[in-house]
Amino acid sequence: MGKPEVKGTVTSLSSVFPPEEMQKAAKMVEGKLSEKQNEMNQLKEFIADNTSLINLVQKLPDELHHDIMVPFGKAAFFPGRLIHTNEFLVLLGESYYADRTAKQTVEILKRRGKSLMSKVDALKAEMQDLKAEASFFDSTASEVADDLVEIREYEEDNSTERVSQSGPVELESPSVAEADNKVSASEDDEYARLMSRLEELEKEELAAEDEDANANATETETDSDEDELTEAAFHRKKVEGYSSLDHNQRYLVSQPRKQLQQSKGKDPMNEEMSTTYNHQDLTNQLACTGLTAEPVTKGNYGGECEISRGRIVHQDTKMLNPPVNASVPSEKTSLKQIIHDSSRNEKPVQTPKSEFDSSKAFTGSIIEHTENLEKKLPEQKTTSSQSSDSKPSKPVSRFKMQRK
Amino acid sequence: MSSSSTALRELQRDLENKANDLSKLQKDIAKNHQVRKKYTIQLGENELVLKELDLLNEDANVYKLIGPVLVKQDLAEANANVRKRIEYISAELKRLDGSLQDLEEKQHSKREAILKVQQRIQSHQAGKAKA
């Protein structure tokens, strides 16, 4: 498997945030929070006192004098009068007093109230910060208790990081890494199965090719099969069931997608990996058939890029291309010994389509070919085979030519 | 063997002394913090008083509480006094800041020295265990 290099670190949260320290930190934050709460309560009391005082100061000048019970010492009162009701000795601060009227006193008090409010706001902001800290500590403490592990993976290409956490038992979040842990085990098995199936199909193809070399009718069928295979590779449409190859192809198409939810951790990457695996298998198949392997593979890559609708990161396909290309030629060379279809490889990329199209007409053209031959025979004086060779328009005839 | 044990004892004594010094330093730092706090509050209050005095009319009566006595003061005089006090408090704060920094540096160096002594003790003990 051509894996792009994935570097990663796995750190258990308990090593980064030891549980004891977490608890200590949480307690500290709680203590600070309670302190701030006390301060806040005190300030609120001050503000309440201030407002009541303002009300009193505003009410006093309504009368010239008030009859009151004057406190005397610790535990005594005596009846008295409050005079000069508009004169207030206001404490300015730092043991400084000033004579002021009621209005002026109220103004002073209001200014004091404002400063108190600003202090309260500052305290509130601090408390919010502390609360955020406390919640963070709580969450990490719980995570550490659950033995969660932090997995960090680095992609070589885009240098992006993806931090994922997976619990040994719990499924906290539907992260892909979790699915990977479950699926990766089955993935290898399925891959092994796929490869064995591929080999079987290769053998079948070889057998089919050998048969084709002998008979015409079967030859046309396999040709059409091959054409249809390439067609399916391009369009991923349902292939007409000519041979088991098609079935296997469909099997390949569906399987890799399920199992290749790779531990790459990116969904576009997943799809792209599945597509590349797909055409890797297909190209292997096609290489076995010896069919226009090289141009078809190239065509496949181009086709795959189209199919995936631009989600393929071309870098990654390129990375996969070398290994695939390496494998394809090797298989091809081994099969070439058996099947000599060198001329087929000369076909350009677009011909598979035309091959496919012609294959439909092909079934009809068999008859035409013989008819043409019959027609030409009386016309030409040269050998009939050569005359048949001279037919350029129909690729079918070229196949026939090669066989002969 | 005995020489190493006496050396060990010396080292431990050294460690104790250093630890005492460190705790003293820490207390000094705490005191410094407290005094700084007080001065900061006073400074704030004095600035408030100055603001209020500025808002007063020229002929308003200003009194100062000295002990149980409320003494009448001139507005200008009161202004001048408050300003002086503010200056004095800010100077004190600066001084305290400097001394605090000193203390913190001393504490830091003491901690390092303690670490070194601890390391030496550990090496001694390791050597003892081997022998």
Coordinates of C-alpha atoms in Angstrom, one line a residue:
Chain A
M1 CA 0.0 0.0 0.0
G2 CA 1.5 3.3 -0.9
K3 CA 0.9 5.2 2.3
P4 CA 1.6 8.9 2.4
E5 CA 3.8 9.5 5.4
V6 CA 1.8 10.1 8.5
K7 CA 3.7 11.2 11.5
G8 CA 1.8 11.1 14.7
T9 CA 2.1 11.3 18.5
V10 CA -0.1 9.5 21.0
T11 CA -0.1 11.1 24.4
S12 CA -2.3 10.0 27.2
L13 CA -4.0 12.9 28.8
S14 CA -3.0 11.7 32.2
S15 CA 0.6 12.3 31.4
V16 CA 0.0 15.8 30.2
F17 CA -2.4 16.7 32.9
P18 CA -1.7 14.5 36.0
P19 CA -4.9 13.9 37.8
E20 CA -3.7 15.2 41.2
E21 CA -2.6 18.4 39.9
M22 CA -5.8 18.8 38.0
Q23 CA -7.7 18.4 41.2
K24 CA -5.5 20.9 43.0
A25 CA -5.9 23.4 40.2
A26 CA -9.6 22.9 40.2
K27 CA -9.7 23.5 44.0
M28 CA -7.6 26.6 43.7
V29 CA -9.8 28.1 41.1
E30 CA -12.8 27.3 43.2
G31 CA -11.2 29.1 46.1
K32 CA -10.5 32.2 44.1
L33 CA -14.0 32.1 42.7
S34 CA -15.5 32.1 46.2
E35 CA -13.3 35.0 47.2
K36 CA -14.4 37.0 44.3
Q37 CA -18.0 36.1 45.1
N38 CA -17.5 37.5 48.6
E39 CA -16.1 40.7 47.3
M40 CA -19.0 41.0 44.9
N41 CA -21.5 40.6 47.8
Q42 CA -19.7 43.3 49.8
L43 CA -19.7 45.7 46.9
K44 CA -23.4 45.1 46.3
E45 CA -24.1 45.9 50.0
F46 CA -22.2 49.2 49.6
I47 CA -24.3 50.1 46.5
A48 CA -27.5 49.3 48.4
D49 CA -26.4 51.5 51.3
N50 CA -25.5 54.3 49.0
T51 CA -28.8 54.4 47.3
S52 CA -30.7 54.4 50.6
L53 CA -28.5 57.2 51.8
I54 CA -29.2 59.3 48.7
N55 CA -32.9 58.9 49.3
L56 CA -32.5 60.0 52.9
V57 CA -30.5 63.0 52.0
Q58 CA -33.0 64.0 49.5
K59 CA -35.9 63.7 52.0
L60 CA -34.4 65.6 54.9
P61 CA -34.5 69.2 53.5
D62 CA -38.3 68.8 53.0
E63 CA -38.7 69.9 56.7
L64 CA -37.1 72.8 58.5
H65 CA -36.4 70.5 61.5
H66 CA -37.1 66.9 62.3
D67 CA -38.1 65.4 65.7
I68 CA -36.0 62.3 66.2
M69 CA -34.7 60.0 68.9
V70 CA -31.0 60.7 69.2
P71 CA -28.7 57.9 70.0
F72 CA -26.7 58.5 73.2
G73 CA -23.9 56.2 73.9
K74 CA -24.2 52.5 73.4
A75 CA -27.7 51.7 74.4
A76 CA -29.6 54.9 75.0
F77 CA -31.6 57.4 73.1
F78 CA -33.2 60.7 73.9
P79 CA -35.7 62.8 72.0
G80 CA -34.3 65.6 70.0
R81 CA -34.5 67.7 67.0
L82 CA -32.6 67.7 63.7
I83 CA -32.0 71.2 62.6
H84 CA -30.2 72.9 59.7
T85 CA -31.6 70.2 57.5
N86 CA -29.9 71.4 54.4
E87 CA -26.3 71.4 55.8
F88 CA -24.3 68.2 55.6
L89 CA -20.8 67.5 56.7
V90 CA -19.6 65.1 54.1
L91 CA -16.7 62.8 54.4
L92 CA -14.6 63.3 51.3
G93 CA -12.0 60.6 52.3
E94 CA -8.8 60.4 54.2
S95 CA -10.3 62.1 57.2
Y96 CA -11.3 65.2 55.2
Y97 CA -14.7 66.6 55.6
A98 CA -16.6 69.3 53.8
D99 CA -19.8 71.3 54.4
R100 CA -22.2 70.7 51.6
T101 CA -25.9 71.2 50.8
A102 CA -28.2 68.4 50.2
K103 CA -28.0 68.7 46.5
Q104 CA -24.3 68.7 46.5
T105 CA -24.2 65.8 48.9
V106 CA -26.4 63.8 46.5
E107 CA -24.1 64.6 43.7
I108 CA -21.1 63.4 45.7
L109 CA -23.0 60.2 46.6
K110 CA -23.9 59.6 43.0
R111 CA -20.3 59.8 42.0
R112 CA -19.4 57.3 44.6
G113 CA -22.1 55.0 43.4
K114 CA -20.7 55.2 39.8
S115 CA -17.2 54.1 41.0
L116 CA -18.7 51.3 42.9
M117 CA -20.6 50.0 39.8
S118 CA -17.4 50.1 37.7
K119 CA -15.7 48.0 40.4
V120 CA -18.6 45.5 40.4
D121 CA -18.3 45.2 36.6
A122 CA -14.6 44.5 36.8
L123 CA -15.2 41.9 39.4
K124 CA -17.8 40.2 37.2
A125 CA -15.4 39.9 34.4
E126 CA -12.8 38.3 36.6
M127 CA -15.4 35.9 38.0
Q128 CA -16.3 34.9 34.4
D129 CA -12.7 34.1 33.6
L130 CA -12.3 32.1 36.7
K131 CA -15.5 30.1 35.9
A132 CA -14.2 29.3 32.4
E133 CA -10.9 28.1 34.0
A134 CA -12.9 26.0 36.5
S135 CA -15.0 24.4 33.8
F136 CA -11.9 23.6 31.7
F137 CA -10.2 21.9 34.7
D138 CA -13.4 20.0 35.4
S139 CA -13.7 18.7 31.9
T140 CA -10.0 17.7 31.6
A141 CA -10.2 16.0 35.0
S142 CA -13.1 13.9 33.9
E143 CA -11.3 13.1 30.7
V144 CA -8.2 12.0 32.6
A145 CA -10.3 9.9 34.8
D146 CA -11.7 8.2 31.7
D147 CA -8.2 7.4 30.4
L148 CA -8.6 9.2 27.2
V149 CA -5.8 9.4 24.8
E150 CA -4.8 12.3 22.6
I151 CA -3.8 11.3 19.1
R152 CA -2.2 13.8 16.9
E153 CA -1.6 13.1 13.2
Y154 CA 0.4 15.2 10.8
E155 CA -0.2 15.1 7.1
E156 CA 2.9 15.5 5.1
D157 CA 1.4 17.2 2.1
N158 CA -0.7 19.9 3.5
S159 CA 0.9 20.0 7.0
T160 CA -2.5 20.0 8.6
E161 CA -3.1 18.6 12.0
R162 CA -6.0 16.7 13.2
V163 CA -6.3 16.1 16.9
S164 CA -8.6 13.2 17.6
Q165 CA -9.4 11.5 20.9
S166 CA -10.6 8.0 21.2
G167 CA -11.6 6.2 24.3
P168 CA -10.8 2.6 24.8
V169 CA -14.4 1.7 25.6
E170 CA -16.6 4.7 25.4
L171 CA -17.8 6.4 22.2
E172 CA -17.7 10.0 23.2
S173 CA -17.6 11.5 19.8
P174 CA -18.2 10.1 16.4
S175 CA -14.7 10.7 15.3
V176 CA -13.3 8.9 12.3
A177 CA -10.4 7.7 14.3
E178 CA -12.8 5.6 16.3
A179 CA -14.3 4.1 13.2
D180 CA -10.8 3.5 12.0
N181 CA -9.9 1.5 15.1
K182 CA -12.8 -0.7 14.5
V183 CA -12.5 -0.9 10.7
S184 CA -8.8 -1.1 10.3
A185 CA -8.8 -4.7 11.6
S186 CA -11.3 -5.8 9.1
E187 CA -9.7 -3.8 6.4
D188 CA -6.6 -5.9 6.2
D189 CA -8.7 -9.1 6.0
E190 CA -10.8 -7.7 3.2
Y191 CA -7.8 -6.5 1.3
A192 CA -6.3 -10.0 1.5
R193 CA -9.5 -11.4 0.2
L194 CA -9.6 -8.9 -2.6
M195 CA -6.1 -9.8 -3.8
S196 CA -6.9 -13.5 -3.8
R197 CA -10.0 -12.9 -5.8
L198 CA -8.1 -10.7 -8.2
E199 CA -5.6 -13.5 -8.8
E200 CA -8.5 -15.9 -9.6
L201 CA -10.0 -13.5 -12.0
E202 CA -6.7 -13.0 -13.7
K203 CA -6.4 -16.7 -14.3
E204 CA -10.0 -16.7 -15.7
E205 CA -9.1 -13.9 -18.0
L206 CA -6.0 -15.7 -19.2
A207 CA -8.1 -18.7 -19.9
A208 CA -10.6 -16.6 -21.7
E209 CA -7.9 -15.0 -23.8
D210 CA -6.5 -18.3 -24.8
E211 CA -9.9 -19.3 -26.0
D212 CA -10.3 -16.1 -27.9
A213 CA -7.1 -16.9 -29.8
N214 CA -8.8 -19.9 -31.2
A215 CA -12.4 -18.9 -32.0
N216 CA -13.8 -15.8 -33.6
A217 CA -17.1 -15.7 -31.8
T218 CA -15.7 -15.9 -28.3
E219 CA -13.1 -13.4 -29.4
T220 CA -15.6 -10.8 -30.1
E221 CA -17.3 -11.4 -26.9
T222 CA -14.2 -11.0 -24.8
D223 CA -13.3 -7.9 -26.8
S224 CA -16.6 -6.5 -26.0
D225 CA -16.0 -7.5 -22.4
E226 CA -12.8 -5.7 -22.3
D227 CA -14.2 -2.7 -23.8
E228 CA -17.0 -2.7 -21.4
L229 CA -14.6 -3.1 -18.6
T230 CA -12.8 0.0 -19.5
E231 CA -16.1 1.7 -20.0
A232 CA -17.1 0.8 -16.5
A233 CA -13.8 2.0 -15.2
F234 CA -14.5 5.4 -16.7
H235 CA -18.1 5.8 -15.8
R236 CA -18.7 3.3 -13.0
K237 CA -22.0 2.4 -14.5
K238 CA -23.5 -1.0 -14.2
V239 CA -21.7 -3.3 -16.6
E240 CA -23.6 -5.8 -18.6
G241 CA -22.9 -9.2 -17.1
Y242 CA -20.7 -10.7 -19.8
S243 CA -18.2 -12.3 -17.5
S244 CA -17.3 -12.7 -13.9
L245 CA -14.9 -9.9 -14.3
D246 CA -17.7 -7.5 -14.2
H247 CA -19.1 -8.9 -11.1
N248 CA -15.7 -8.7 -9.5
Q249 CA -15.4 -5.2 -10.6
R250 CA -18.6 -4.2 -8.9
Y251 CA -17.5 -6.1 -5.9
L252 CA -14.3 -4.0 -5.9
V253 CA -16.2 -0.8 -6.4
S254 CA -18.4 -1.4 -3.4
Q255 CA -15.9 -3.0 -1.0
P256 CA -13.1 -0.6 -1.0
R257 CA -15.4 2.2 -0.1
K258 CA -16.6 0.5 3.0
Q259 CA -13.3 -0.7 4.2
L260 CA -11.2 2.2 3.2
Q261 CA -12.5 4.6 5.7
Q262 CA -8.8 5.0 6.2
S263 CA -6.9 6.0 9.2
K264 CA -6.1 9.1 7.2
G265 CA -8.8 10.9 9.0
K266 CA -10.0 13.0 6.1
D267 CA -13.2 12.2 4.3
P268 CA -12.1 13.6 1.0
M269 CA -9.0 11.5 1.5
N270 CA -11.1 8.5 2.2
E271 CA -13.0 8.8 -1.0
E272 CA -9.9 9.5 -2.9
M273 CA -8.1 6.6 -1.4
S274 CA -11.1 4.3 -2.3
T275 CA -11.1 5.6 -5.9
T276 CA -7.4 5.1 -6.3
Y277 CA -7.7 1.6 -4.8
N278 CA -10.5 1.0 -7.1
H279 CA -8.7 1.8 -10.2
Q280 CA -5.6 0.2 -8.9
D281 CA -7.4 -3.0 -8.8
L282 CA -9.0 -2.4 -12.1
T283 CA -5.7 -1.6 -13.7
N284 CA -4.3 -4.8 -12.2
Q285 CA -7.2 -6.7 -13.8
L286 CA -6.7 -5.0 -17.1
A287 CA -3.1 -5.6 -17.0
C288 CA -3.8 -9.3 -16.5
T289 CA -6.1 -9.2 -19.5
G290 CA -3.2 -7.6 -21.4
L291 CA -5.7 -5.2 -22.8
T292 CA -4.4 -1.8 -23.7
A293 CA -3.0 -1.7 -20.2
E294 CA -0.8 1.3 -20.4
P295 CA -3.0 3.7 -22.2
V296 CA -6.0 2.4 -20.3
T297 CA -4.3 3.0 -17.0
K298 CA -3.5 6.5 -18.0
G299 CA -7.0 6.9 -19.2
N300 CA -8.1 5.5 -15.9
Y301 CA -6.2 8.0 -13.9
G302 CA -7.6 10.8 -16.0
G303 CA -11.0 9.3 -15.7
E304 CA -10.7 8.9 -12.0
C305 CA -9.9 12.5 -11.6
E306 CA -13.1 13.3 -13.4
I307 CA -15.2 10.8 -11.5
S308 CA -14.2 12.0 -8.1
R309 CA -15.3 15.5 -9.1
G310 CA -12.3 17.3 -8.2
R311 CA -12.0 16.0 -4.7
I312 CA -8.9 14.1 -5.4
V313 CA -5.8 15.7 -4.1
H314 CA -3.7 15.2 -7.1
Q315 CA -0.6 15.0 -5.1
D316 CA -1.9 11.8 -3.5
T317 CA -2.9 10.3 -6.7
K318 CA 0.5 11.0 -8.0
M319 CA 2.0 9.3 -5.0
L320 CA -0.1 6.3 -5.7
N321 CA 0.6 6.4 -9.4
P322 CA 4.2 5.3 -9.2
P323 CA 3.5 2.2 -7.2
V324 CA 0.6 1.3 -9.4
N325 CA 2.5 1.9 -12.5
A326 CA 5.3 -0.1 -11.2
S327 CA 3.0 -3.0 -10.6
V328 CA 1.1 -2.7 -13.8
P329 CA 4.1 -2.9 -16.2
S330 CA 5.4 -5.9 -14.3
E331 CA 2.2 -7.8 -14.7
K332 CA 1.9 -6.7 -18.2
T333 CA 5.3 -7.9 -19.2
S334 CA 4.6 -11.3 -17.8
L335 CA 1.3 -11.5 -19.6
K336 CA 2.7 -10.2 -22.9
Q337 CA 4.6 -13.4 -23.3
I338 CA 1.3 -15.1 -23.4
I339 CA -0.7 -12.6 -25.4
H340 CA 0.9 -10.5 -28.1
D341 CA -1.2 -7.6 -28.4
S342 CA 1.4 -4.9 -28.8
S343 CA -0.4 -3.1 -31.5
R344 CA -3.4 -2.6 -29.2
N345 CA -1.3 -0.4 -26.9
E346 CA -0.9 2.1 -29.7
K347 CA -4.4 3.1 -29.3
P348 CA -5.0 6.6 -27.9
V349 CA -6.9 7.2 -24.7
Q350 CA -10.1 8.0 -26.3
T351 CA -10.3 4.8 -28.3
P352 CA -11.7 2.8 -25.4
K353 CA -14.9 4.7 -25.8
S354 CA -14.9 4.3 -29.4
E355 CA -14.1 0.7 -28.9
F356 CA -17.1 0.4 -26.7
D357 CA -19.2 2.1 -29.2
S358 CA -17.8 0.1 -32.0
S359 CA -18.2 -3.0 -30.0
K360 CA -22.0 -2.6 -30.2
A361 CA -21.8 -2.1 -33.8
F362 CA -19.1 -4.7 -33.8
T363 CA -21.6 -7.5 -33.2
G364 CA -23.3 -6.4 -36.3
S365 CA -20.1 -5.7 -38.2
I366 CA -18.9 -9.2 -38.1
I367 CA -21.3 -10.0 -40.8
E368 CA -20.3 -6.9 -42.7
H369 CA -16.7 -7.8 -42.5
T370 CA -17.3 -11.1 -44.2
E371 CA -19.6 -9.5 -46.6
N372 CA -16.9 -6.9 -47.4
L373 CA -14.4 -9.6 -47.8
E374 CA -16.6 -11.4 -50.2
K375 CA -17.2 -8.2 -52.0
K376 CA -13.6 -7.3 -52.1
L377 CA -12.4 -10.7 -53.2
P378 CA -13.9 -10.5 -56.6
E379 CA -12.9 -6.9 -56.9
Q380 CA -9.2 -7.1 -55.9
K381 CA -6.7 -9.4 -57.5
T382 CA -4.4 -9.3 -54.4
T383 CA -4.8 -11.7 -51.5
S384 CA -8.0 -11.3 -49.6
S385 CA -6.2 -11.1 -46.3
Q386 CA -4.3 -8.1 -47.5
S387 CA -7.4 -6.4 -48.7
S388 CA -9.0 -7.0 -45.4
D389 CA -6.0 -5.5 -43.9
S390 CA -6.5 -2.4 -45.9
K391 CA -9.7 -1.6 -44.1
P392 CA -8.8 1.2 -41.7
S393 CA -12.1 2.4 -40.5
K394 CA -13.2 -0.5 -38.4
P395 CA -11.0 -1.5 -35.5
V396 CA -12.6 -4.8 -35.6
S397 CA -10.9 -5.7 -38.7
R398 CA -7.6 -4.8 -37.2
F399 CA -8.2 -7.3 -34.5
K400 CA -8.9 -9.8 -37.1
M401 CA -5.8 -8.8 -38.9
Q402 CA -3.6 -9.4 -35.9
R403 CA -5.1 -12.8 -35.3
K404 CA -4.5 -13.8 -38.8
Chain B
M1 CA 32.7 6.3 54.9
S2 CA 32.6 8.5 57.9
S3 CA 34.0 11.4 56.0
S4 CA 31.2 11.1 53.4
S5 CA 28.6 10.9 56.2
T6 CA 29.9 14.1 57.8
A7 CA 29.9 15.7 54.4
L8 CA 26.4 14.5 54.0
R9 CA 25.4 16.0 57.4
E10 CA 27.1 19.3 56.5
L11 CA 25.2 19.3 53.3
Q12 CA 21.9 18.7 55.1
R13 CA 22.6 21.5 57.5
D14 CA 23.4 23.8 54.7
L15 CA 20.1 22.8 53.1
E16 CA 18.2 23.6 56.3
N17 CA 19.8 27.0 56.6
K18 CA 19.0 27.8 53.0
A19 CA 15.4 26.6 53.5
N20 CA 15.1 29.0 56.5
D21 CA 16.4 31.8 54.5
L22 CA 14.0 31.1 51.8
S23 CA 11.0 31.0 54.1
K24 CA 12.1 34.4 55.6
L25 CA 12.3 35.8 52.1
Q26 CA 8.9 34.6 51.3
K27 CA 7.5 36.2 54.4
D28 CA 9.2 39.5 53.5
I29 CA 7.7 39.3 50.1
A30 CA 4.2 38.7 51.5
K31 CA 4.6 41.7 53.8
N32 CA 5.7 43.8 50.9
H33 CA 2.6 42.8 49.1
Q34 CA 0.4 43.8 52.0
V35 CA 1.9 47.2 52.4
R36 CA 1.7 47.8 48.8
K37 CA -1.9 47.0 48.8
K38 CA -2.6 49.4 51.6
Y39 CA -0.7 52.2 49.9
T40 CA -2.5 51.6 46.7
I41 CA -5.9 51.9 48.4
Q42 CA -4.8 55.1 50.2
L43 CA -3.6 56.5 46.9
G44 CA -7.0 55.9 45.3
E45 CA -8.8 57.5 48.2
N46 CA -6.6 60.6 48.2
E47 CA -7.2 61.0 44.5
L48 CA -10.9 60.9 45.1
V49 CA -10.6 63.5 47.8
L50 CA -8.7 65.7 45.5
K51 CA -11.4 65.5 42.9
E52 CA -14.1 66.4 45.4
L53 CA -12.0 69.3 46.7
D54 CA -11.7 70.7 43.2
L55 CA -15.4 70.6 42.8
L56 CA -15.9 72.7 46.0
N57 CA -16.5 76.5 46.0
E58 CA -13.8 78.8 47.3
D59 CA -15.7 79.7 50.4
A60 CA -16.8 76.2 51.4
N61 CA -15.7 74.9 54.9
V62 CA -13.3 72.0 55.0
Y63 CA -12.5 70.2 58.1
K64 CA -9.9 67.7 59.0
L65 CA -10.4 65.0 61.6
I66 CA -7.3 64.8 63.8
G67 CA -8.0 62.3 66.5
P68 CA -11.3 63.2 68.1
V69 CA -11.0 66.8 66.9
L70 CA -12.6 68.2 63.8
V71 CA -10.4 71.1 62.8
K72 CA -11.4 73.7 60.3
Q73 CA -9.0 74.0 57.4
D74 CA -8.5 76.3 54.5
L75 CA -9.5 74.9 51.1
A76 CA -6.2 75.8 49.6
E77 CA -4.3 74.3 52.5
A78 CA -6.4 71.1 52.3
N79 CA -5.7 70.9 48.6
A80 CA -1.9 71.3 49.1
N81 CA -2.0 68.7 51.9
V82 CA -3.8 66.2 49.9
R83 CA -1.5 66.6 46.9
K84 CA 1.6 66.2 49.1
R85 CA 0.1 63.1 50.6
I86 CA -0.5 61.7 47.1
E87 CA 3.1 62.3 46.2
Y88 CA 4.4 60.7 49.3
I89 CA 2.3 57.6 48.8
S90 CA 3.4 57.2 45.2
A91 CA 7.0 57.5 46.2
E92 CA 6.5 54.9 48.9
L93 CA 4.9 52.6 46.3
K94 CA 7.9 52.9 44.0
R95 CA 10.3 52.2 46.8
L96 CA 8.3 49.1 47.7
D97 CA 8.3 47.9 44.1
G98 CA 12.1 48.1 44.0
S99 CA 12.5 46.2 47.3
L100 CA 10.0 43.6 46.1
Q101 CA 12.0 43.0 43.0
D102 CA 15.1 42.6 45.1
L103 CA 13.5 40.2 47.4
E104 CA 12.2 38.1 44.5
E105 CA 15.6 37.9 42.9
K106 CA 17.1 36.8 46.2
Q107 CA 14.4 34.2 46.6
H108 CA 15.1 32.9 43.1
S109 CA 18.8 32.6 43.8
K110 CA 18.2 30.9 47.1
R111 CA 15.9 28.4 45.4
E112 CA 18.7 27.6 42.9
A113 CA 21.2 27.2 45.6
I114 CA 18.9 24.8 47.5
L115 CA 18.5 22.7 44.4
K116 CA 22.2 22.4 44.0
V117 CA 22.6 21.3 47.5
Q118 CA 19.9 18.8 47.1
Q119 CA 21.6 17.4 44.0
R120 CA 24.8 17.1 45.8
I121 CA 23.1 15.3 48.6
Q122 CA 21.5 12.9 46.2
S123 CA 24.8 12.2 44.5
H124 CA 26.4 11.6 47.9
Q125 CA 23.7 9.2 48.8
A126 CA 24.0 7.4 45.5
G127 CA 27.7 7.1 46.1
K128 CA 27.1 5.8 49.5
A129 CA 24.7 3.2 48.3
K130 CA 27.2 2.0 45.7
A131 CA 30.0 1.7 48.3

